Short mmCIF file of C-alpha atoms in Angstrom, two decimals:
data_model
loop_
_atom_site.label_atom_id
_atom_site.label_comp_id
_atom_site.label_asym_id
_atom_site.label_seq_id
_atom_site.Cartn_x
_atom_site.Cartn_y
_atom_site.Cartn_z
CA MET A 25 8.43 -180.68 9.67
CA ASN A 26 6.65 -179.66 12.75
CA PHE A 27 3.19 -178.48 12.18
CA PRO A 28 1.91 -175.65 14.48
CA SER A 29 -1.09 -176.59 16.87
CA ASN A 30 -4.28 -175.96 16.24
CA GLY A 31 -4.31 -172.81 18.98
CA VAL A 32 -1.37 -171.44 17.36
CA ARG A 33 -2.81 -171.95 13.86
CA ALA A 34 -5.56 -169.74 15.43
CA ALA A 35 -3.78 -167.34 16.95
CA ILE A 36 -2.02 -166.77 13.87
CA ALA A 37 -5.14 -165.73 12.18
CA CYS A 38 -6.59 -163.82 14.88
CA GLY A 39 -3.82 -161.94 14.63
CA ILE A 40 -3.82 -161.32 10.83
CA LEU A 41 -7.33 -160.60 11.29
CA LEU A 42 -6.96 -157.85 14.00
CA LEU A 43 -4.85 -156.25 11.58
CA THR A 44 -6.44 -156.04 8.29
CA ALA A 45 -9.97 -155.92 9.59
CA CYS A 46 -9.45 -153.30 13.35
CA GLY A 47 -6.85 -151.83 11.67
CA THR A 48 -8.44 -148.51 10.56
CA PRO A 49 -8.38 -145.71 13.01
CA ILE A 50 -12.46 -144.19 13.32
CA PRO A 51 -11.79 -140.98 11.71
CA VAL A 52 -13.09 -138.07 14.18
CA TYR A 53 -16.03 -135.95 12.79
CA VAL A 54 -15.32 -132.97 11.39
CA PRO A 55 -18.42 -130.42 10.44
CA GLU A 56 -18.08 -129.54 7.05
CA ALA A 57 -16.96 -125.38 6.38
CA GLY A 58 -20.66 -123.91 6.94
CA ALA A 59 -22.78 -126.92 7.75
CA ALA A 60 -25.00 -126.43 11.25
CA SER A 61 -24.24 -128.26 13.93
CA THR A 62 -24.89 -127.91 17.60
CA LYS A 63 -23.51 -128.52 20.93
CA VAL A 64 -23.85 -132.03 22.72
CA SER A 65 -22.90 -131.78 26.22
CA LEU A 66 -21.34 -134.58 28.14
CA MET A 67 -21.71 -136.37 31.66
CA GLY A 68 -20.90 -138.95 32.72
CA GLY A 69 -18.24 -141.87 31.85
CA GLY A 70 -17.06 -142.97 28.86
CA THR A 71 -15.93 -142.63 25.46
CA PRO A 72 -18.93 -141.01 22.67
CA TYR A 73 -18.88 -141.66 19.45
CA MET A 74 -21.32 -140.62 16.62
CA CYS A 75 -22.82 -143.25 13.38
CA LEU A 76 -24.02 -141.16 10.62
CA ALA A 77 -25.35 -142.37 7.48
CA GLY A 78 -23.39 -145.54 8.24
CA GLN A 79 -20.21 -144.39 9.26
CA PHE A 80 -18.54 -144.47 12.76
CA TYR A 81 -16.71 -141.30 13.90
CA ARG A 82 -14.63 -140.27 17.02
CA PHE A 83 -15.02 -137.06 19.00
CA ASP A 84 -13.56 -133.31 19.22
CA VAL A 85 -14.09 -133.43 23.24
CA GLN A 86 -13.33 -130.11 24.31
CA ALA A 87 -13.29 -129.38 27.53
CA GLY A 88 -14.43 -126.10 29.32
CA ALA A 89 -13.15 -124.41 32.33
CA ASP A 90 -16.10 -125.68 34.25
CA GLY A 91 -15.68 -129.17 33.43
CA THR A 92 -17.78 -130.02 30.97
CA SER A 93 -17.21 -131.76 27.60
CA THR A 94 -18.80 -130.75 24.46
CA VAL A 95 -18.73 -131.80 21.10
CA GLN A 96 -20.13 -130.95 17.77
CA VAL A 97 -22.94 -133.18 15.88
CA PRO A 98 -24.46 -132.14 12.77
CA VAL A 99 -28.22 -130.97 12.74
CA GLY A 100 -31.06 -132.19 11.11
CA THR A 101 -30.32 -136.07 9.99
CA ARG A 102 -31.02 -139.00 12.53
CA LEU A 103 -27.48 -139.87 14.14
CA THR A 104 -26.96 -142.66 16.32
CA MET A 105 -24.86 -141.83 19.32
CA ARG A 106 -23.00 -144.29 21.55
CA ASN A 107 -20.66 -144.47 24.31
CA VAL A 108 -18.21 -146.87 25.35
CA MET A 109 -17.86 -147.89 28.81
CA THR A 110 -15.54 -150.42 30.67
CA TYR A 111 -15.96 -151.40 34.23
CA GLN A 112 -14.20 -153.42 36.55
CA GLY A 113 -16.24 -155.64 39.58
CA HIS A 114 -15.50 -158.99 41.53
CA ASN A 115 -12.69 -159.19 39.17
CA VAL A 116 -14.19 -159.19 36.13
CA VAL A 117 -13.74 -156.22 33.62
CA SER A 118 -16.93 -155.75 31.12
CA THR A 119 -17.92 -153.91 28.80
CA CYS A 120 -20.65 -152.19 27.52
CA ARG A 121 -21.86 -149.49 24.57
CA PRO A 122 -25.19 -148.35 25.31
CA ALA A 123 -26.80 -146.39 22.20
CA PHE A 124 -29.45 -144.09 20.47
CA SER A 125 -30.59 -141.65 17.65
CA VAL A 126 -31.56 -138.40 17.80
CA ILE A 127 -31.98 -135.98 15.38
CA PRO A 128 -30.37 -132.87 16.41
CA LYS A 129 -31.84 -129.62 15.82
CA GLU A 130 -29.43 -125.97 15.27
CA GLY A 131 -28.71 -123.84 18.53
CA GLN A 132 -30.33 -126.80 20.35
CA THR A 133 -28.32 -128.49 23.10
CA LEU A 134 -28.64 -132.12 23.76
CA PHE A 135 -26.89 -133.01 27.39
CA VAL A 136 -25.93 -137.01 26.87
CA ASN A 137 -25.40 -138.37 30.60
CA SER A 138 -23.72 -142.49 30.40
CA GLY A 139 -22.45 -144.36 33.29
CA LEU A 140 -23.04 -147.24 35.23
CA ARG A 141 -26.37 -147.81 37.36
CA ALA A 142 -27.41 -151.47 39.67
CA GLY A 143 -24.72 -152.93 37.54
CA THR A 144 -25.82 -151.28 34.16
CA CYS A 145 -24.95 -149.51 31.89
CA PHE A 146 -26.96 -146.46 30.50
CA THR A 147 -26.68 -143.52 28.74
CA GLU A 148 -29.72 -141.24 28.70
CA ALA A 149 -30.34 -137.80 26.71
CA VAL A 150 -32.34 -134.40 27.42
CA ARG A 151 -32.82 -131.29 25.71
CA GLU A 152 -31.76 -127.43 26.71
CA ASP A 153 -35.38 -126.49 27.47
CA ASN A 154 -35.34 -122.66 29.94
CA SER A 155 -38.97 -122.31 29.91
CA LYS A 156 -38.95 -125.65 32.87
CA ASP A 157 -38.67 -125.47 36.11
CA THR A 158 -36.04 -127.99 35.46
CA GLY A 159 -33.84 -126.23 32.70
CA VAL A 160 -34.31 -129.71 30.63
CA ALA A 161 -36.75 -131.46 28.08
CA LEU A 162 -37.28 -134.77 26.94
CA GLU A 163 -35.89 -134.56 23.54
CA PRO A 164 -38.95 -135.55 20.96
CA SER A 165 -36.92 -137.00 18.09
CA LEU A 166 -34.81 -139.76 20.43
CA GLY A 167 -35.02 -143.62 19.24
CA ALA A 168 -33.26 -146.73 18.45
CA PRO A 169 -29.76 -146.56 17.66
CA GLN A 170 -29.67 -146.69 13.61
CA CYS A 171 -25.95 -148.32 13.43
#
């Protein structure tokens, strides 16, 4: 009887792991009925995700008539915003996941921009502030990713 080579055994083991560990889809975040939420306006590229209390969520991204994309997030609690981006250069495909955490406030609009600059992925956030000349201000609750 011939046994599979080490490479074949490793491929089978990886396939089993992918089917069991990674087979669970990430749920879409839906604000609870009556729960306060606020809008995040998305710019740039990538696929946005949120981590709240150790659980990752995808977003139901709403495309506006003006070309903007928005998502709803809960307010009053620290959450992590993450953007998964894939880019190609010099025959190499790279993936990055820049992230930050923030405590959104009710009625406040956050603007999140993600992209690639000088070969490095970035994500940044500001809040709407009509009292400023630019219409935006730094978000004081920005912090390191929590998950």
